[in-house]
mmCIF file of C-alpha atoms in Angstrom:
data_model
loop_
_atom_site.group_PDB
_atom_site.id
_atom_site.type_symbol
_atom_site.label_atom_id
_atom_site.label_comp_id
_atom_site.label_asym_id
_atom_site.label_seq_id
_atom_site.Cartn_x
_atom_site.Cartn_y
_atom_site.Cartn_z
ATOM 1 C CA MET A 1 6.064 -30.894 -15.140
ATOM 2 C CA ALA A 2 9.598 -32.197 -15.416
ATOM 3 C CA GLU A 3 11.137 -28.779 -15.144
ATOM 4 C CA THR A 4 9.223 -27.884 -11.995
ATOM 5 C CA CYS A 5 9.322 -30.423 -9.245
ATOM 6 C CA ASP A 6 8.741 -34.044 -10.128
ATOM 7 C CA GLY A 7 11.824 -35.003 -8.105
ATOM 8 C CA ALA A 8 13.370 -36.646 -11.153
ATOM 9 C CA VAL A 9 16.904 -37.864 -10.593
ATOM 10 C CA PRO A 10 19.284 -37.166 -13.458
ATOM 11 C CA ALA A 11 21.429 -39.869 -14.963
ATOM 12 C CA ASP A 12 24.394 -39.071 -12.731
ATOM 13 C CA GLY A 13 22.282 -40.008 -9.686
ATOM 14 C CA VAL A 14 22.365 -36.572 -8.059
ATOM 15 C CA ALA A 15 18.960 -35.039 -7.383
ATOM 16 C CA ALA A 16 18.563 -31.543 -8.725
ATOM 17 C CA SER A 17 18.793 -28.835 -6.086
ATOM 18 C CA ARG A 18 15.394 -27.331 -5.258
ATOM 19 C CA VAL A 19 16.786 -24.035 -3.936
ATOM 20 C CA ASP A 20 18.996 -21.598 -5.810
ATOM 21 C CA ALA A 21 21.912 -21.267 -3.434
ATOM 22 C CA ARG A 22 22.949 -17.985 -5.055
ATOM 23 C CA VAL A 23 19.643 -16.402 -4.045
ATOM 24 C CA VAL A 24 20.037 -17.564 -0.457
ATOM 25 C CA SER A 25 23.647 -16.432 -0.396
ATOM 26 C CA ARG A 26 22.577 -13.002 -1.558
ATOM 27 C CA LEU A 27 19.861 -12.942 1.093
ATOM 28 C CA VAL A 28 22.468 -13.690 3.747
ATOM 29 C CA ASP A 29 24.712 -10.921 2.389
ATOM 30 C CA ASP A 30 21.886 -8.375 2.296
ATOM 31 C CA LEU A 31 20.122 -9.203 5.547
ATOM 32 C CA GLY A 32 22.776 -10.848 7.668
ATOM 33 C CA PRO A 33 22.783 -14.565 8.495
ATOM 34 C CA ASP A 34 20.402 -14.386 11.441
ATOM 35 C CA HIS A 35 17.739 -12.408 9.662
ATOM 36 C CA ALA A 36 18.083 -14.466 6.492
ATOM 37 C CA ALA A 37 17.539 -17.623 8.547
ATOM 38 C CA GLU A 38 14.468 -16.035 10.140
ATOM 39 C CA VAL A 39 13.035 -15.101 6.747
ATOM 40 C CA CYS A 40 13.478 -18.684 5.554
ATOM 41 C CA ALA A 41 11.842 -20.020 8.700
ATOM 42 C CA VAL A 42 8.916 -17.626 8.305
ATOM 43 C CA PHE A 43 8.600 -18.669 4.671
ATOM 44 C CA LEU A 44 8.484 -22.372 5.514
ATOM 45 C CA GLY A 45 5.951 -21.896 8.284
ATOM 46 C CA ASP A 46 3.713 -19.708 6.171
ATOM 47 C CA ALA A 47 4.089 -21.998 3.145
ATOM 48 C CA ALA A 48 2.798 -24.976 5.100
ATOM 49 C CA GLU A 49 -0.177 -22.983 6.317
ATOM 50 C CA THR A 50 -0.830 -21.564 2.865
ATOM 51 C CA VAL A 51 -0.833 -24.993 1.245
ATOM 52 C CA ARG A 52 -3.432 -26.111 3.782
ATOM 53 C CA ALA A 53 -5.484 -23.017 3.038
ATOM 54 C CA VAL A 54 -5.281 -23.625 -0.708
ATOM 55 C CA GLY A 55 -6.542 -27.147 -0.113
ATOM 56 C CA ALA A 56 -9.398 -25.851 1.979
ATOM 57 C CA ALA A 57 -10.275 -23.256 -0.658
ATOM 58 C CA ARG A 58 -10.237 -25.922 -3.350
ATOM 59 C CA ALA A 59 -12.465 -28.194 -1.263
ATOM 60 C CA SER A 60 -14.981 -25.404 -0.696
ATOM 61 C CA GLY A 61 -14.908 -24.337 -4.336
ATOM 62 C CA ASP A 62 -13.406 -20.924 -3.603
ATOM 63 C CA ALA A 63 -11.325 -20.423 -6.721
ATOM 64 C CA ASP A 64 -10.557 -16.774 -5.951
ATOM 65 C CA ALA A 65 -9.073 -17.608 -2.562
ATOM 66 C CA ALA A 66 -7.084 -20.518 -3.994
ATOM 67 C CA ALA A 67 -5.671 -18.285 -6.725
ATOM 68 C CA ARG A 68 -4.830 -15.441 -4.355
ATOM 69 C CA LEU A 69 -3.085 -17.725 -1.873
ATOM 70 C CA ALA A 70 -1.115 -19.452 -4.602
ATOM 71 C CA HIS A 71 -0.112 -16.087 -6.034
ATOM 72 C CA ARG A 72 1.120 -14.956 -2.640
ATOM 73 C CA LEU A 73 3.168 -18.090 -2.058
ATOM 74 C CA LYS A 74 4.571 -17.839 -5.576
ATOM 75 C CA SER A 75 5.981 -14.396 -4.826
ATOM 76 C CA ALA A 76 7.322 -15.382 -1.425
ATOM 77 C CA SER A 77 9.108 -18.460 -2.764
ATOM 78 C CA GLY A 78 10.982 -16.309 -5.251
ATOM 79 C CA PHE A 79 12.686 -14.487 -2.391
ATOM 80 C CA VAL A 80 14.206 -17.723 -1.059
ATOM 81 C CA GLY A 81 15.177 -19.137 -4.442
ATOM 82 C CA ALA A 82 12.576 -21.911 -4.497
ATOM 83 C CA ALA A 83 11.789 -21.895 -8.200
ATOM 84 C CA GLY A 84 10.007 -25.233 -8.112
ATOM 85 C CA VAL A 85 7.578 -23.945 -5.515
ATOM 86 C CA SER A 86 7.061 -20.800 -7.602
ATOM 87 C CA GLY A 87 6.337 -22.856 -10.669
ATOM 88 C CA LEU A 88 3.781 -25.061 -8.966
ATOM 89 C CA CYS A 89 2.100 -22.059 -7.380
ATOM 90 C CA ALA A 90 1.905 -20.376 -10.785
ATOM 91 C CA GLU A 91 0.145 -23.450 -12.148
ATOM 92 C CA ILE A 92 -2.273 -23.584 -9.233
ATOM 93 C CA GLU A 93 -3.027 -19.882 -9.616
ATOM 94 C CA ARG A 94 -3.655 -20.254 -13.334
ATOM 95 C CA LEU A 95 -5.892 -23.322 -12.885
ATOM 96 C CA ALA A 96 -7.865 -21.675 -10.097
ATOM 97 C CA ARG A 97 -8.419 -18.503 -12.108
ATOM 98 C CA ASP A 98 -9.595 -20.678 -15.002
ATOM 99 C CA GLY A 99 -12.052 -22.391 -12.645
ATOM 100 C CA ARG A 100 -10.277 -25.747 -12.944
ATOM 101 C CA LEU A 101 -10.148 -26.541 -9.242
ATOM 102 C CA VAL A 102 -10.264 -30.303 -9.791
ATOM 103 C CA GLU A 103 -6.845 -30.107 -11.435
ATOM 104 C CA VAL A 104 -5.441 -28.160 -8.495
ATOM 105 C CA GLY A 105 -5.542 -31.191 -6.200
ATOM 106 C CA PRO A 106 -2.600 -33.123 -7.693
ATOM 107 C CA ARG A 107 -0.531 -29.920 -7.811
ATOM 108 C CA ILE A 108 -1.098 -29.438 -4.101
ATOM 109 C CA ASP A 109 0.307 -32.892 -3.458
ATOM 110 C CA LEU A 110 3.353 -32.086 -5.540
ATOM 111 C CA LEU A 111 3.717 -28.773 -3.725
ATOM 112 C CA VAL A 112 3.791 -30.521 -0.356
ATOM 113 C CA GLY A 113 6.565 -32.786 -1.561
ATOM 114 C CA GLU A 114 8.494 -29.904 -3.074
ATOM 115 C CA LEU A 115 8.262 -27.872 0.116
ATOM 116 C CA GLY A 116 9.635 -30.814 2.059
ATOM 117 C CA ARG A 117 12.727 -30.869 -0.128
ATOM 118 C CA VAL A 118 13.030 -27.071 -0.029
ATOM 119 C CA SER A 119 12.837 -27.114 3.744
ATOM 120 C CA THR A 120 15.790 -29.498 3.979
ATOM 121 C CA GLU A 121 17.892 -27.423 1.626
ATOM 122 C CA LEU A 122 17.040 -24.068 3.171
ATOM 123 C CA SER A 123 17.885 -25.349 6.617
ATOM 124 C CA ALA A 124 21.280 -26.487 5.361
ATOM 125 C CA LEU A 125 21.979 -23.242 3.519
ATOM 126 C CA THR A 126 21.089 -20.964 6.420
ATOM 127 C CA LEU A 127 22.788 -22.826 9.245
ATOM 128 C CA MET B 1 23.071 3.069 4.186
ATOM 129 C CA PRO B 2 21.020 6.255 4.503
ATOM 130 C CA ASP B 3 22.397 9.032 6.634
ATOM 131 C CA ARG B 4 20.257 10.278 9.490
ATOM 132 C CA ASN B 5 18.493 12.753 7.214
ATOM 133 C CA GLU B 6 17.483 10.046 4.728
ATOM 134 C CA ALA B 7 16.047 7.563 7.239
ATOM 135 C CA GLY B 8 12.304 7.615 7.689
ATOM 136 C CA LEU B 9 9.197 5.976 9.087
ATOM 137 C CA ILE B 10 8.051 3.400 6.576
ATOM 138 C CA LEU B 11 4.720 1.581 6.531
ATOM 139 C CA VAL B 12 4.850 -1.891 4.972
ATOM 140 C CA VAL B 13 1.447 -3.138 3.814
ATOM 141 C CA ASP B 14 1.224 -6.780 2.804
ATOM 142 C CA ASP B 15 -0.514 -9.939 4.028
ATOM 143 C CA ASP B 16 2.543 -12.067 3.128
ATOM 144 C CA PRO B 17 4.525 -12.673 6.332
ATOM 145 C CA THR B 18 7.666 -13.706 4.418
ATOM 146 C CA PHE B 19 7.746 -10.452 2.505
ATOM 147 C CA VAL B 20 6.908 -8.342 5.545
ATOM 148 C CA HIS B 21 9.635 -10.023 7.597
ATOM 149 C CA LEU B 22 12.207 -9.658 4.820
ATOM 150 C CA VAL B 23 11.472 -6.026 4.018
ATOM 151 C CA THR B 24 11.137 -4.989 7.668
ATOM 152 C CA GLY B 25 14.550 -6.424 8.469
ATOM 153 C CA LEU B 26 16.069 -4.897 5.345
ATOM 154 C CA LEU B 27 14.690 -1.426 6.043
ATOM 155 C CA GLU B 28 15.541 -1.520 9.761
ATOM 156 C CA ARG B 29 19.060 -2.530 8.822
ATOM 157 C CA GLU B 30 19.100 0.611 6.687
ATOM 158 C CA GLY B 31 18.189 2.719 9.698
ATOM 159 C CA HIS B 32 14.516 3.220 8.969
ATOM 160 C CA GLU B 33 11.702 2.717 11.466
ATOM 161 C CA VAL B 34 9.105 0.264 10.142
ATOM 162 C CA VAL B 35 5.403 -0.088 10.878
ATOM 163 C CA GLN B 36 3.453 -3.032 9.493
ATOM 164 C CA ALA B 37 -0.134 -3.445 8.312
ATOM 165 C CA GLY B 38 -1.604 -6.714 7.088
ATOM 166 C CA ASP B 39 -4.433 -5.218 5.072
ATOM 167 C CA ALA B 40 -5.541 -2.018 3.418
ATOM 168 C CA GLU B 41 -8.024 -0.993 6.117
ATOM 169 C CA SER B 42 -5.445 -1.048 8.885
ATOM 170 C CA ALA B 43 -2.993 0.634 6.525
ATOM 171 C CA LEU B 44 -5.361 3.577 6.094
ATOM 172 C CA SER B 45 -5.561 3.919 9.874
ATOM 173 C CA ALA B 46 -1.796 3.682 10.180
ATOM 174 C CA ILE B 47 -1.280 6.333 7.506
ATOM 175 C CA ASP B 48 -3.638 8.628 9.369
ATOM 176 C CA GLU B 49 -2.224 7.985 12.832
ATOM 177 C CA ARG B 50 1.489 7.489 12.209
ATOM 178 C CA ARG B 51 2.003 9.763 9.159
ATOM 179 C CA PRO B 52 4.700 7.555 7.589
ATOM 180 C CA ASP B 53 7.283 9.035 5.268
ATOM 181 C CA LEU B 54 6.773 6.233 2.766
ATOM 182 C CA VAL B 55 4.412 3.330 2.170
ATOM 183 C CA VAL B 56 5.443 -0.005 0.648
ATOM 184 C CA LEU B 57 2.169 -1.417 -0.645
ATOM 185 C CA ASP B 58 1.268 -4.802 -2.043
ATOM 186 C CA ILE B 59 -1.538 -4.773 -4.562
ATOM 187 C CA GLU B 60 -3.187 -8.106 -3.979
ATOM 188 C CA MET B 61 -4.583 -8.456 -0.485
ATOM 189 C CA PRO B 62 -7.816 -9.885 0.874
ATOM 190 C CA GLY B 63 -10.585 -7.337 1.289
ATOM 191 C CA MET B 64 -9.668 -3.904 -0.068
ATOM 192 C CA SER B 65 -6.909 -4.206 -2.661
ATOM 193 C CA GLY B 66 -3.805 -2.076 -2.722
ATOM 194 C CA LEU B 67 -5.110 -0.282 -5.804
ATOM 195 C CA GLU B 68 -8.327 0.622 -3.991
ATOM 196 C CA LEU B 69 -6.254 1.967 -1.130
ATOM 197 C CA LEU B 70 -4.204 4.050 -3.578
ATOM 198 C CA ASN B 71 -7.416 5.425 -4.978
ATOM 199 C CA ARG B 72 -8.604 6.419 -1.508
ATOM 200 C CA LEU B 73 -5.517 8.410 -0.637
ATOM 201 C CA PRO B 74 -6.242 12.121 -0.977
ATOM 202 C CA ALA B 75 -4.843 14.114 -3.838
ATOM 203 C CA GLY B 76 -2.197 16.726 -3.173
ATOM 204 C CA PRO B 77 0.797 16.236 -0.937
ATOM 205 C CA ARG B 78 0.537 12.727 0.291
ATOM 206 C CA VAL B 79 2.788 9.981 1.430
ATOM 207 C CA PRO B 80 4.891 8.480 -1.381
ATOM 208 C CA VAL B 81 3.950 4.929 -2.246
ATOM 209 C CA ILE B 82 6.087 2.147 -3.688
ATOM 210 C CA VAL B 83 3.817 -0.579 -5.034
ATOM 211 C CA VAL B 84 5.183 -4.111 -4.870
ATOM 212 C CA SER B 85 3.536 -6.932 -6.771
ATOM 213 C CA GLY B 86 4.081 -10.325 -8.284
ATOM 214 C CA ARG B 87 2.301 -9.070 -11.390
ATOM 215 C CA GLU B 88 4.583 -7.914 -14.175
ATOM 216 C CA ALA B 89 2.045 -6.953 -16.834
ATOM 217 C CA GLU B 90 2.484 -3.477 -18.218
ATOM 218 C CA SER B 91 -1.218 -2.776 -17.685
ATOM 219 C CA GLU B 92 -0.812 -3.387 -13.953
ATOM 220 C CA ARG B 93 2.172 -1.053 -13.714
ATOM 221 C CA VAL B 94 0.451 1.667 -15.704
ATOM 222 C CA LEU B 95 -2.688 1.436 -13.581
ATOM 223 C CA ALA B 96 -0.802 1.650 -10.300
ATOM 224 C CA LEU B 97 1.342 4.558 -11.485
ATOM 225 C CA ASP B 98 -1.687 6.401 -12.866
ATOM 226 C CA LEU B 99 -3.424 5.942 -9.520
ATOM 227 C CA GLY B 100 -0.554 7.747 -7.867
ATOM 228 C CA ALA B 101 2.102 5.179 -7.031
ATOM 229 C CA ASP B 102 5.576 6.659 -7.093
ATOM 230 C CA ASP B 103 7.259 3.414 -8.099
ATOM 231 C CA TYR B 104 6.303 -0.146 -9.000
ATOM 232 C CA VAL B 105 8.603 -3.026 -8.130
ATOM 233 C CA VAL B 106 7.962 -6.606 -9.222
ATOM 234 C CA LYS B 107 8.461 -9.381 -6.691
ATOM 235 C CA PRO B 108 10.821 -11.029 -6.118
ATOM 236 C CA PHE B 109 13.407 -8.274 -6.243
ATOM 237 C CA LEU B 110 16.988 -7.740 -5.183
ATOM 238 C CA ALA B 111 17.135 -6.366 -1.660
ATOM 239 C CA ARG B 112 19.859 -3.793 -2.222
ATOM 240 C CA GLU B 113 18.139 -2.365 -5.262
ATOM 241 C CA PHE B 114 14.877 -2.127 -3.346
ATOM 242 C CA ALA B 115 16.604 -0.334 -0.478
ATOM 243 C CA ALA B 116 18.024 2.128 -3.010
ATOM 244 C CA ARG B 117 14.570 2.737 -4.474
ATOM 245 C CA VAL B 118 13.265 3.463 -0.986
ATOM 246 C CA ARG B 119 16.054 5.968 -0.387
ATOM 247 C CA ALA B 120 15.341 7.598 -3.753
ATOM 248 C CA ALA B 121 11.617 7.870 -3.019
ATOM 249 C CA LEU B 122 12.306 9.458 0.364
ATOM 250 C CA ARG B 123 14.715 11.949 -1.189
ATOM 251 C CA ARG B 124 12.187 12.938 -3.863
ATOM 252 C CA ALA B 125 9.485 13.426 -1.254
ATOM 253 C CA ARG B 126 11.707 15.662 0.833
ATOM 254 C CA ILE B 127 12.678 18.004 -1.992
ATOM 255 C CA ALA B 128 9.300 18.068 -3.754
ATOM 256 C CA PRO B 129 8.010 21.578 -4.305
ATOM 257 C CA SER B 130 5.269 22.623 -1.949
ATOM 258 C CA THR B 131 1.846 21.784 -3.234
ATOM 259 C CA THR B 132 -0.578 24.506 -4.138
ATOM 260 C CA TYR B 133 -4.176 23.865 -5.053
ATOM 261 C CA SER B 134 -5.206 26.355 -7.710
ATOM 262 C CA PHE B 135 -8.719 26.874 -8.901
ATOM 263 C CA SER B 136 -10.160 29.719 -10.927
ATOM 264 C CA ASP B 137 -10.088 32.403 -8.239
ATOM 265 C CA ILE B 138 -8.743 30.616 -5.212
ATOM 266 C CA GLU B 139 -5.274 29.382 -4.312
ATOM 267 C CA ILE B 140 -4.428 27.201 -1.338
ATOM 268 C CA ARG B 141 -0.734 26.922 -0.450
ATOM 269 C CA LEU B 142 -0.110 24.006 1.837
ATOM 270 C CA ALA B 143 3.405 24.749 3.024
ATOM 271 C CA SER B 144 2.578 28.275 4.154
ATOM 272 C CA ARG B 145 -1.076 27.485 4.967
ATOM 273 C CA GLU B 146 -2.047 30.550 2.998
ATOM 274 C CA VAL B 147 -5.278 31.032 1.075
ATOM 275 C CA THR B 148 -5.934 33.765 -1.463
ATOM 276 C CA VAL B 149 -9.250 34.555 -3.118
ATOM 277 C CA GLY B 150 -9.099 36.803 -6.124
ATOM 278 C CA GLY B 151 -5.477 37.535 -5.254
ATOM 279 C CA LYS B 152 -6.279 38.706 -1.710
ATOM 280 C CA THR B 153 -5.120 36.787 1.324
ATOM 281 C CA VAL B 154 -7.910 35.375 3.461
ATOM 282 C CA ALA B 155 -7.384 34.724 7.154
ATOM 283 C CA LEU B 156 -8.586 31.259 8.093
ATOM 284 C CA THR B 157 -8.383 29.531 11.424
ATOM 285 C CA PRO B 158 -6.307 26.336 11.459
ATOM 286 C CA ARG B 159 -9.422 24.204 11.460
ATOM 287 C CA GLU B 160 -11.046 26.192 8.670
ATOM 288 C CA PHE B 161 -7.871 25.704 6.627
ATOM 289 C CA ASP B 162 -7.869 21.955 7.287
ATOM 290 C CA VAL B 163 -11.526 21.678 6.239
ATOM 291 C CA LEU B 164 -10.850 23.662 3.084
ATOM 292 C CA VAL B 165 -7.840 21.533 2.154
ATOM 293 C CA TYR B 166 -9.785 18.336 2.810
ATOM 294 C CA LEU B 167 -12.576 19.473 0.504
ATOM 295 C CA ALA B 168 -10.269 20.925 -2.172
ATOM 296 C CA SER B 169 -8.129 17.777 -2.287
ATOM 297 C CA ARG B 170 -11.331 15.906 -3.083
ATOM 298 C CA ALA B 171 -12.688 18.509 -5.472
ATOM 299 C CA GLY B 172 -15.757 17.264 -7.247
ATOM 300 C CA GLN B 173 -16.377 14.494 -4.724
ATOM 301 C CA VAL B 174 -19.122 14.565 -2.118
ATOM 302 C CA VAL B 175 -17.774 14.524 1.416
ATOM 303 C CA SER B 176 -20.070 13.737 4.314
ATOM 304 C CA ARG B 177 -20.125 15.477 7.705
ATOM 305 C CA ARG B 178 -19.142 12.151 9.219
ATOM 306 C CA GLN B 179 -16.029 11.997 7.023
ATOM 307 C CA LEU B 180 -15.070 15.521 7.982
ATOM 308 C CA LEU B 181 -15.553 14.759 11.678
ATOM 309 C CA GLU B 182 -13.527 11.594 11.452
ATOM 310 C CA GLU B 183 -10.723 12.786 9.225
ATOM 311 C CA VAL B 184 -10.337 16.480 10.001
ATOM 312 C CA TRP B 185 -11.448 16.508 13.650
ATOM 313 C CA GLN B 186 -10.191 12.936 14.322
ATOM 314 C CA SER B 187 -13.487 12.494 16.113
ATOM 315 C CA SER B 188 -16.926 11.003 15.530
ATOM 316 C CA GLU B 189 -20.608 11.854 15.827
ATOM 317 C CA GLU B 190 -20.547 9.929 19.082
ATOM 318 C CA TRP B 191 -18.176 12.474 20.624
ATOM 319 C CA GLN B 192 -18.748 15.638 18.702
ATOM 320 C CA ASP B 193 -21.823 17.474 17.508
ATOM 321 C CA PRO B 194 -21.958 17.394 13.680
ATOM 322 C CA ALA B 195 -23.202 20.977 13.921
ATOM 323 C CA THR B 196 -19.513 21.834 14.454
ATOM 324 C CA VAL B 197 -18.915 20.906 10.838
ATOM 325 C CA THR B 198 -21.894 22.932 9.685
ATOM 326 C CA GLU B 199 -20.639 25.953 11.571
ATOM 327 C CA HIS B 200 -17.146 25.718 10.118
ATOM 328 C CA ILE B 201 -18.551 25.413 6.609
ATOM 329 C CA ARG B 202 -20.678 28.485 7.247
ATOM 330 C CA ARG B 203 -17.657 30.456 8.404
ATOM 331 C CA LEU B 204 -15.563 29.272 5.471
ATOM 332 C CA ARG B 205 -18.227 30.313 3.013
ATOM 333 C CA ARG B 206 -18.354 33.765 4.591
ATOM 334 C CA LYS B 207 -14.644 34.111 3.924
ATOM 335 C CA ILE B 208 -14.218 32.618 0.446
ATOM 336 C CA GLU B 209 -17.590 32.791 -1.336
ATOM 337 C CA PRO B 210 -18.537 35.933 -3.348
ATOM 338 C CA ASP B 211 -22.078 35.407 -2.044
ATOM 339 C CA PRO B 212 -22.128 33.145 1.045
ATOM 340 C CA SER B 213 -25.936 32.888 0.854
ATOM 341 C CA GLN B 214 -25.555 31.251 -2.552
ATOM 342 C CA PRO B 215 -22.355 29.263 -2.255
ATOM 343 C CA ARG B 216 -20.658 28.500 -5.522
ATOM 344 C CA ARG B 217 -17.444 26.947 -4.292
ATOM 345 C CA ILE B 218 -18.495 24.811 -1.319
ATOM 346 C CA ARG B 219 -21.760 23.267 -2.400
ATOM 347 C CA GLY B 220 -24.108 21.599 0.024
ATOM 348 C CA ILE B 221 -25.539 18.270 -1.053
ATOM 349 C CA ARG B 222 -28.780 17.854 0.833
ATOM 350 C CA LYS B 223 -28.711 15.089 3.442
ATOM 351 C CA VAL B 224 -25.300 13.965 2.210
ATOM 352 C CA GLY B 225 -22.601 16.545 2.805
ATOM 353 C CA TYR B 226 -20.500 18.976 0.834
ATOM 354 C CA SER B 227 -18.585 19.159 -2.395
ATOM 355 C CA PHE B 228 -15.852 21.552 -3.457
ATOM 356 C CA ASP B 229 -16.545 22.778 -6.983
ATOM 357 C CA PRO B 230 -13.228 23.080 -8.833
ATOM 358 C CA ARG B 231 -14.560 25.177 -11.739
#
């Protein structure tokens, strides 16, 4: 888990960045700053909703829905450089497809935390 | 950036709002007009109504998948499709390409490269040779709307031609009267007498069958519809 999003702080005291700034920079170059900011805002809004939906799917035992939603968020997070979110979503997708919904719960909690950090960084990068 | 001749109407089909927003903005910035569909069913309607120059299609969607949609597109000259997916497995790519996708791009991708792939797909579609359906004794040329049977040109009305193309592009499949009404007449049994279909089939058989009383090419499937025999 350490390489995904446990929020570990390295020895030098600086928390690892949760967003690849090069990806966001490229997005700004390709789309223009306004549109890039909109894409990031859409991502964050949809991510929050998707995480809720994954939780609901897990609670109702719908592994297919949980896997599909996680897969979708995994792809979307790649476009904004949020590798930690991608990694967690990949785990959730894999667990759901394997029918291991009980193990999805803790990953959802981690995903919420990771998205919080990503939101702060994306906002700063697209200002 | 595409010049005016390269820009097109592009249908983006995906239930992921981030992707749709990103790609729409990218393609509009390139000068294309973009239409969006959040699922395969509405995409099929959009393809029929708006006749896009290109479709960007995600595979994994709720309800009908992108692959099922690909499979439902008629054979012959059809809109080019770029499949986009988070799945990288070779088997997925091969399946999509074998089902008729013109390109397969794995998400996430670099925007400029994707825009270039779109331009390339549009260029290929615009210079593609005209499609001709050829069967043993019958040829149907779409660009010129010409039909020959045994080498002789047959005069068909526009509607007869459209019915023939619809059947021939689905050769071997059974097509119902309802499908023909909906997809060739853009109508329904509520608004149009299905006997219209029967009458057009009868007229077509008179023009292309060696013996219209015993049709060999356009077979009737009792209580179901018709099937174009490709042999």
